[in-house]
PDB file of C-alpha atoms in Angstrom:
ATOM      1  CA  MET A  87     -95.140 -90.541-112.241  1.00  0.00           C
ATOM      2  CA  THR A  88     -92.992 -92.004-109.586  1.00  0.00           C
ATOM      3  CA  ARG A  89     -89.002 -92.695-110.003  1.00  0.00           C
ATOM      4  CA  ARG A  90     -90.058 -96.484-109.276  1.00  0.00           C
ATOM      5  CA  MET A  91     -92.378 -96.187-112.268  1.00  0.00           C
ATOM      6  CA  LEU A  92     -89.777 -94.484-114.578  1.00  0.00           C
ATOM      7  CA  LYS A  93     -87.159 -97.211-113.385  1.00  0.00           C
ATOM      8  CA  ARG A  94     -89.288-100.159-114.496  1.00  0.00           C
ATOM      9  CA  ILE A  95     -89.927 -98.389-118.075  1.00  0.00           C
ATOM     10  CA  ARG A  96     -86.485 -97.640-118.556  1.00  0.00           C
ATOM     11  CA  GLY A  97     -83.350 -99.919-119.152  1.00  0.00           C
ATOM     12  CA  HIS A  98     -80.097 -99.524-117.761  1.00  0.00           C
ATOM     13  CA  GLY A  99     -79.569 -95.689-117.722  1.00  0.00           C
ATOM     14  CA  ALA A 100     -76.506 -95.608-120.012  1.00  0.00           C
ATOM     15  CA  ILE A 101     -76.725 -91.636-120.302  1.00  0.00           C
ATOM     16  CA  LYS A 102     -75.617 -90.139-117.055  1.00  0.00           C
ATOM     17  CA  ASN A 103     -75.377 -86.580-115.631  1.00  0.00           C
ATOM     18  CA  VAL A 104     -77.659 -85.216-118.100  1.00  0.00           C
ATOM     19  CA  ARG A 105     -78.500 -81.183-117.442  1.00  0.00           C
ATOM     20  CA  LEU A 106     -80.043 -80.675-121.075  1.00  0.00           C
ATOM     21  CA  ILE A 107     -81.690 -82.453-123.969  1.00  0.00           C
ATOM     22  CA  VAL A 108     -81.885 -80.711-127.280  1.00  0.00           C
ATOM     23  CA  TYR A 109     -83.951 -81.834-130.345  1.00  0.00           C
ATOM     24  CA  ASP A 110     -83.737 -81.260-133.760  1.00  0.00           C
ATOM     25  CA  PHE A 111     -87.397 -81.405-135.279  1.00  0.00           C
ATOM     26  CA  ASP A 112     -87.647 -82.848-138.757  1.00  0.00           C
ATOM     27  CA  GLY A 113     -86.356 -86.236-138.814  1.00  0.00           C
ATOM     28  CA  VAL A 114     -86.336 -86.533-135.335  1.00  0.00           C
ATOM     29  CA  MET A 115     -89.917 -85.592-134.007  1.00  0.00           C
ATOM     30  CA  THR A 116     -91.241 -86.199-137.697  1.00  0.00           C
ATOM     31  CA  ASP A 117     -90.265 -88.797-140.271  1.00  0.00           C
ATOM     32  CA  ASN A 118     -88.867 -85.899-142.205  1.00  0.00           C
ATOM     33  CA  LYS A 119     -91.739 -85.776-144.603  1.00  0.00           C
ATOM     34  CA  VAL A 120     -93.864 -82.850-145.170  1.00  0.00           C
ATOM     35  CA  ILE A 121     -97.540 -82.682-146.608  1.00  0.00           C
ATOM     36  CA  ILE A 122     -97.983 -79.422-148.858  1.00  0.00           C
ATOM     37  CA  ARG A 123    -101.411 -78.551-149.307  1.00  0.00           C
ATOM     38  CA  GLU A 124    -102.708 -76.884-152.573  1.00  0.00           C
ATOM     39  CA  ASP A 125    -102.804 -73.512-150.504  1.00  0.00           C
ATOM     40  CA  GLY A 126     -99.312 -73.730-149.823  1.00  0.00           C
ATOM     41  CA  LEU A 127     -99.609 -74.540-146.246  1.00  0.00           C
ATOM     42  CA  GLU A 128     -97.348 -77.275-144.871  1.00  0.00           C
ATOM     43  CA  SER A 129     -98.271 -80.001-142.303  1.00  0.00           C
ATOM     44  CA  VAL A 130     -96.092 -82.818-140.592  1.00  0.00           C
ATOM     45  CA  VAL A 131     -96.897 -85.961-138.688  1.00  0.00           C
ATOM     46  CA  VAL A 132     -95.634 -86.334-135.076  1.00  0.00           C
ATOM     47  CA  ASN A 133     -95.649 -89.296-132.772  1.00  0.00           C
ATOM     48  CA  ARG A 134     -97.782 -89.136-129.462  1.00  0.00           C
ATOM     49  CA  SER A 135     -95.460 -91.254-127.702  1.00  0.00           C
ATOM     50  CA  ASP A 136     -92.619 -88.900-128.000  1.00  0.00           C
ATOM     51  CA  GLY A 137     -95.020 -86.378-126.341  1.00  0.00           C
ATOM     52  CA  LEU A 138     -95.627 -88.694-123.557  1.00  0.00           C
ATOM     53  CA  ALA A 139     -91.971 -88.900-123.104  1.00  0.00           C
ATOM     54  CA  VAL A 140     -91.230 -85.364-123.070  1.00  0.00           C
ATOM     55  CA  GLY A 141     -93.499 -85.196-120.204  1.00  0.00           C
ATOM     56  CA  MET A 142     -91.829 -88.019-118.541  1.00  0.00           C
ATOM     57  CA  ILE A 143     -88.310 -86.549-119.078  1.00  0.00           C
ATOM     58  CA  LYS A 144     -89.765 -83.246-117.644  1.00  0.00           C
ATOM     59  CA  ASP A 145     -90.848 -85.167-114.465  1.00  0.00           C
ATOM     60  CA  MET A 146     -87.042 -86.188-114.171  1.00  0.00           C
ATOM     61  CA  GLY A 147     -86.125 -82.524-113.802  1.00  0.00           C
ATOM     62  CA  ILE A 148     -84.251 -82.424-117.175  1.00  0.00           C
ATOM     63  CA  PRO A 149     -85.146 -79.217-119.385  1.00  0.00           C
ATOM     64  CA  GLN A 150     -85.446 -79.843-123.092  1.00  0.00           C
ATOM     65  CA  VAL A 151     -85.255 -77.630-126.288  1.00  0.00           C
ATOM     66  CA  ILE A 152     -85.979 -77.824-129.836  1.00  0.00           C
ATOM     67  CA  ILE A 153     -83.455 -75.930-132.052  1.00  0.00           C
ATOM     68  CA  SER A 154     -84.490 -76.275-135.809  1.00  0.00           C
ATOM     69  CA  THR A 155     -83.248 -74.635-139.119  1.00  0.00           C
ATOM     70  CA  GLU A 156     -86.827 -75.157-140.212  1.00  0.00           C
ATOM     71  CA  LYS A 157     -88.507 -71.728-140.636  1.00  0.00           C
ATOM     72  CA  ASN A 158     -92.237 -73.286-140.577  1.00  0.00           C
ATOM     73  CA  ARG A 159     -94.033 -72.285-137.470  1.00  0.00           C
ATOM     74  CA  VAL A 160     -95.219 -75.860-137.097  1.00  0.00           C
ATOM     75  CA  VAL A 161     -92.234 -76.318-135.042  1.00  0.00           C
ATOM     76  CA  GLU A 162     -93.062 -73.543-132.642  1.00  0.00           C
ATOM     77  CA  THR A 163     -96.854 -75.028-132.494  1.00  0.00           C
ATOM     78  CA  ARG A 164     -95.522 -78.448-131.552  1.00  0.00           C
ATOM     79  CA  ALA A 165     -93.090 -77.013-128.992  1.00  0.00           C
ATOM     80  CA  ARG A 166     -95.788 -75.099-127.453  1.00  0.00           C
ATOM     81  CA  LYS A 167     -98.017 -78.006-127.236  1.00  0.00           C
ATOM     82  CA  LEU A 168     -95.027 -79.828-125.322  1.00  0.00           C
ATOM     83  CA  ASN A 169     -94.474 -76.749-123.227  1.00  0.00           C
ATOM     84  CA  ILE A 170     -90.718 -76.805-124.147  1.00  0.00           C
ATOM     85  CA  ASP A 171     -88.536 -73.946-125.473  1.00  0.00           C
ATOM     86  CA  VAL A 172     -87.966 -73.771-129.271  1.00  0.00           C
ATOM     87  CA  TYR A 173     -85.647 -71.903-131.681  1.00  0.00           C
ATOM     88  CA  TYR A 174     -86.437 -72.258-135.341  1.00  0.00           C
ATOM     89  CA  GLY A 175     -85.158 -70.819-138.466  1.00  0.00           C
ATOM     90  CA  ILE A 176     -81.773 -71.211-137.008  1.00  0.00           C
ATOM     91  CA  ASP A 177     -78.860 -71.160-139.574  1.00  0.00           C
ATOM     92  CA  ASP A 178     -75.985 -72.149-137.217  1.00  0.00           C
ATOM     93  CA  LYS A 179     -77.253 -74.353-134.508  1.00  0.00           C
ATOM     94  CA  ALA A 180     -73.901 -74.852-132.593  1.00  0.00           C
ATOM     95  CA  VAL A 181     -73.561 -71.033-132.079  1.00  0.00           C
ATOM     96  CA  LEU A 182     -77.005 -70.855-130.399  1.00  0.00           C
ATOM     97  CA  LEU A 183     -76.398 -74.178-128.298  1.00  0.00           C
ATOM     98  CA  LYS A 184     -73.254 -72.930-126.977  1.00  0.00           C
ATOM     99  CA  GLU A 185     -74.894 -69.512-125.924  1.00  0.00           C
ATOM    100  CA  TYR A 186     -78.000 -71.226-124.683  1.00  0.00           C
ATOM    101  CA  CYS A 187     -75.770 -73.492-122.466  1.00  0.00           C
ATOM    102  CA  GLY A 188     -73.709 -70.489-121.310  1.00  0.00           C
ATOM    103  CA  ASN A 189     -76.395 -68.409-120.398  1.00  0.00           C
ATOM    104  CA  ASN A 190     -77.960 -71.199-118.253  1.00  0.00           C
ATOM    105  CA  GLY A 191     -74.719 -72.578-116.776  1.00  0.00           C
ATOM    106  CA  ILE A 192     -75.117 -75.957-118.588  1.00  0.00           C
ATOM    107  CA  PRO A 193     -71.631 -77.774-119.326  1.00  0.00           C
ATOM    108  CA  LEU A 194     -71.903 -79.135-123.191  1.00  0.00           C
ATOM    109  CA  GLU A 195     -70.612 -82.399-121.822  1.00  0.00           C
ATOM    110  CA  GLU A 196     -73.848 -82.827-119.954  1.00  0.00           C
ATOM    111  CA  VAL A 197     -76.166 -82.342-123.114  1.00  0.00           C
ATOM    112  CA  VAL A 198     -77.850 -85.012-125.175  1.00  0.00           C
ATOM    113  CA  TYR A 199     -78.360 -83.798-128.679  1.00  0.00           C
ATOM    114  CA  LEU A 200     -80.552 -85.844-130.839  1.00  0.00           C
ATOM    115  CA  GLY A 201     -80.199 -85.022-134.587  1.00  0.00           C
ATOM    116  CA  ASN A 202     -80.494 -86.872-137.800  1.00  0.00           C
ATOM    117  CA  ASP A 203     -78.868 -84.737-140.662  1.00  0.00           C
ATOM    118  CA  ILE A 204     -75.707 -82.909-141.646  1.00  0.00           C
ATOM    119  CA  ASN A 205     -77.110 -79.605-140.163  1.00  0.00           C
ATOM    120  CA  ASP A 206     -76.790 -81.151-136.667  1.00  0.00           C
ATOM    121  CA  GLU A 207     -73.268 -82.467-136.889  1.00  0.00           C
ATOM    122  CA  ALA A 208     -71.711 -79.521-135.329  1.00  0.00           C
ATOM    123  CA  CYS A 209     -73.717 -79.574-132.327  1.00  0.00           C
ATOM    124  CA  MET A 210     -73.289 -83.463-131.886  1.00  0.00           C
ATOM    125  CA  ARG A 211     -69.742 -82.827-132.010  1.00  0.00           C
ATOM    126  CA  ILE A 212     -69.693 -80.512-129.159  1.00  0.00           C
ATOM    127  CA  VAL A 213     -72.069 -82.221-126.859  1.00  0.00           C
ATOM    128  CA  GLY A 214     -71.071 -85.051-124.397  1.00  0.00           C
ATOM    129  CA  HIS A 215     -73.888 -87.378-125.772  1.00  0.00           C
ATOM    130  CA  PRO A 216     -74.844 -87.146-129.396  1.00  0.00           C
ATOM    131  CA  VAL A 217     -77.730 -89.502-130.246  1.00  0.00           C
ATOM    132  CA  CYS A 218     -79.639 -90.341-133.514  1.00  0.00           C
ATOM    133  CA  PRO A 219     -82.473 -92.030-134.952  1.00  0.00           C
ATOM    134  CA  SER A 220     -82.059 -95.238-136.980  1.00  0.00           C
ATOM    135  CA  ASP A 221     -82.371 -93.658-140.296  1.00  0.00           C
ATOM    136  CA  ALA A 222     -80.088 -90.731-139.680  1.00  0.00           C
ATOM    137  CA  SER A 223     -77.614 -89.885-142.396  1.00  0.00           C
ATOM    138  CA  ARG A 224     -74.309 -91.986-142.395  1.00  0.00           C
ATOM    139  CA  GLU A 225     -72.317 -88.977-141.356  1.00  0.00           C
ATOM    140  CA  ILE A 226     -74.550 -88.520-138.223  1.00  0.00           C
ATOM    141  CA  LYS A 227     -74.481 -92.115-137.202  1.00  0.00           C
ATOM    142  CA  GLU A 228     -70.747 -91.951-137.269  1.00  0.00           C
ATOM    143  CA  VAL A 229     -70.609 -88.955-134.720  1.00  0.00           C
ATOM    144  CA  ALA A 230     -73.522 -90.556-132.595  1.00  0.00           C
ATOM    145  CA  GLU A 231     -72.810 -92.224-129.061  1.00  0.00           C
ATOM    146  CA  ILE A 232     -75.981 -94.095-129.323  1.00  0.00           C
ATOM    147  CA  VAL A 233     -77.976 -94.908-132.689  1.00  0.00           C
ATOM    148  CA  LEU A 234     -81.476 -95.659-131.685  1.00  0.00           C
ATOM    149  CA  THR A 235     -83.785 -98.255-133.200  1.00  0.00           C
ATOM    150  CA  ALA A 236     -86.475 -96.068-133.839  1.00  0.00           C
ATOM    151  CA  ALA A 237     -86.602 -94.073-137.021  1.00  0.00           C
ATOM    152  CA  GLY A 238     -87.400 -90.401-136.958  1.00  0.00           C
ATOM    153  CA  GLY A 239     -90.932 -89.629-136.139  1.00  0.00           C
ATOM    154  CA  CYS A 240     -91.506 -93.170-134.928  1.00  0.00           C
ATOM    155  CA  GLY A 241     -90.872 -92.805-131.262  1.00  0.00           C
ATOM    156  CA  VAL A 242     -87.232 -91.579-130.973  1.00  0.00           C
ATOM    157  CA  VAL A 243     -87.949 -89.359-127.736  1.00  0.00           C
ATOM    158  CA  ARG A 244     -89.794 -92.401-126.176  1.00  0.00           C
ATOM    159  CA  GLU A 245     -86.804 -94.667-126.970  1.00  0.00           C
ATOM    160  CA  LEU A 246     -84.286 -92.055-125.662  1.00  0.00           C
ATOM    161  CA  LEU A 247     -85.990 -92.330-122.240  1.00  0.00           C
ATOM    162  CA  TYR A 248     -84.599 -95.885-121.782  1.00  0.00           C
ATOM    163  CA  TYR A 249     -81.279 -94.788-122.009  1.00  0.00           C
ATOM    164  CA  LEU A 250     -81.511 -91.902-119.318  1.00  0.00           C
ATOM    165  CA  ASP A 251     -80.440 -92.433-115.836  1.00  0.00           C
ATOM    166  CA  ASP A 252     -83.056 -91.041-113.543  1.00  0.00           C
ATOM    167  CA  THR A 253     -80.633 -90.320-110.775  1.00  0.00           C
ATOM    168  CA  SER A 254     -78.418 -87.962-112.742  1.00  0.00           C
ATOM    169  CA  ASN A 255     -80.556 -84.704-111.896  1.00  0.00           C
ATOM    170  CA  ASP A 256     -81.303 -85.652-107.971  1.00  0.00           C
ATOM    171  CA  LYS A 257     -80.689 -82.892-105.796  1.00  0.00           C
ATOM    172  CA  ASN A 258     -79.553 -84.496-102.644  1.00  0.00           C
TER     173      ASN A 258
END
């Protein structure tokens, strides 16, 4: 997809200088609900437009990663399909995020963090661009720079795309 096509799709590019986007999983890429089968296996529903948006963001040259406290391998399965890094079963997301950014030379002020609940608050307070879905907890909405109109699992990554400045990662 060309930059011209991306420009038409997105709005004003309110978020600039993005070097990394970090997603929580449950409540962001899902609607925060789980289906539990009789045999104990769990399933979630994801939004295909979010998958499309992840690909479009990749085309912009912005790395993406999922960091989740959830221990279910469904998180890994989705990340593998999207071809992005994933860390799941993480108790202290902020410690991992600082380490990840330090190891990759990414300033925290150039990170977008998309989270929905209190286990995301520490990360949202240390990044430059905290974002949340419309159905995030009140505490998270208060921390967020942008509260999206989409609810978790209903195209939040796709909506985030509208806020990204596609020139922030140009290597001139």
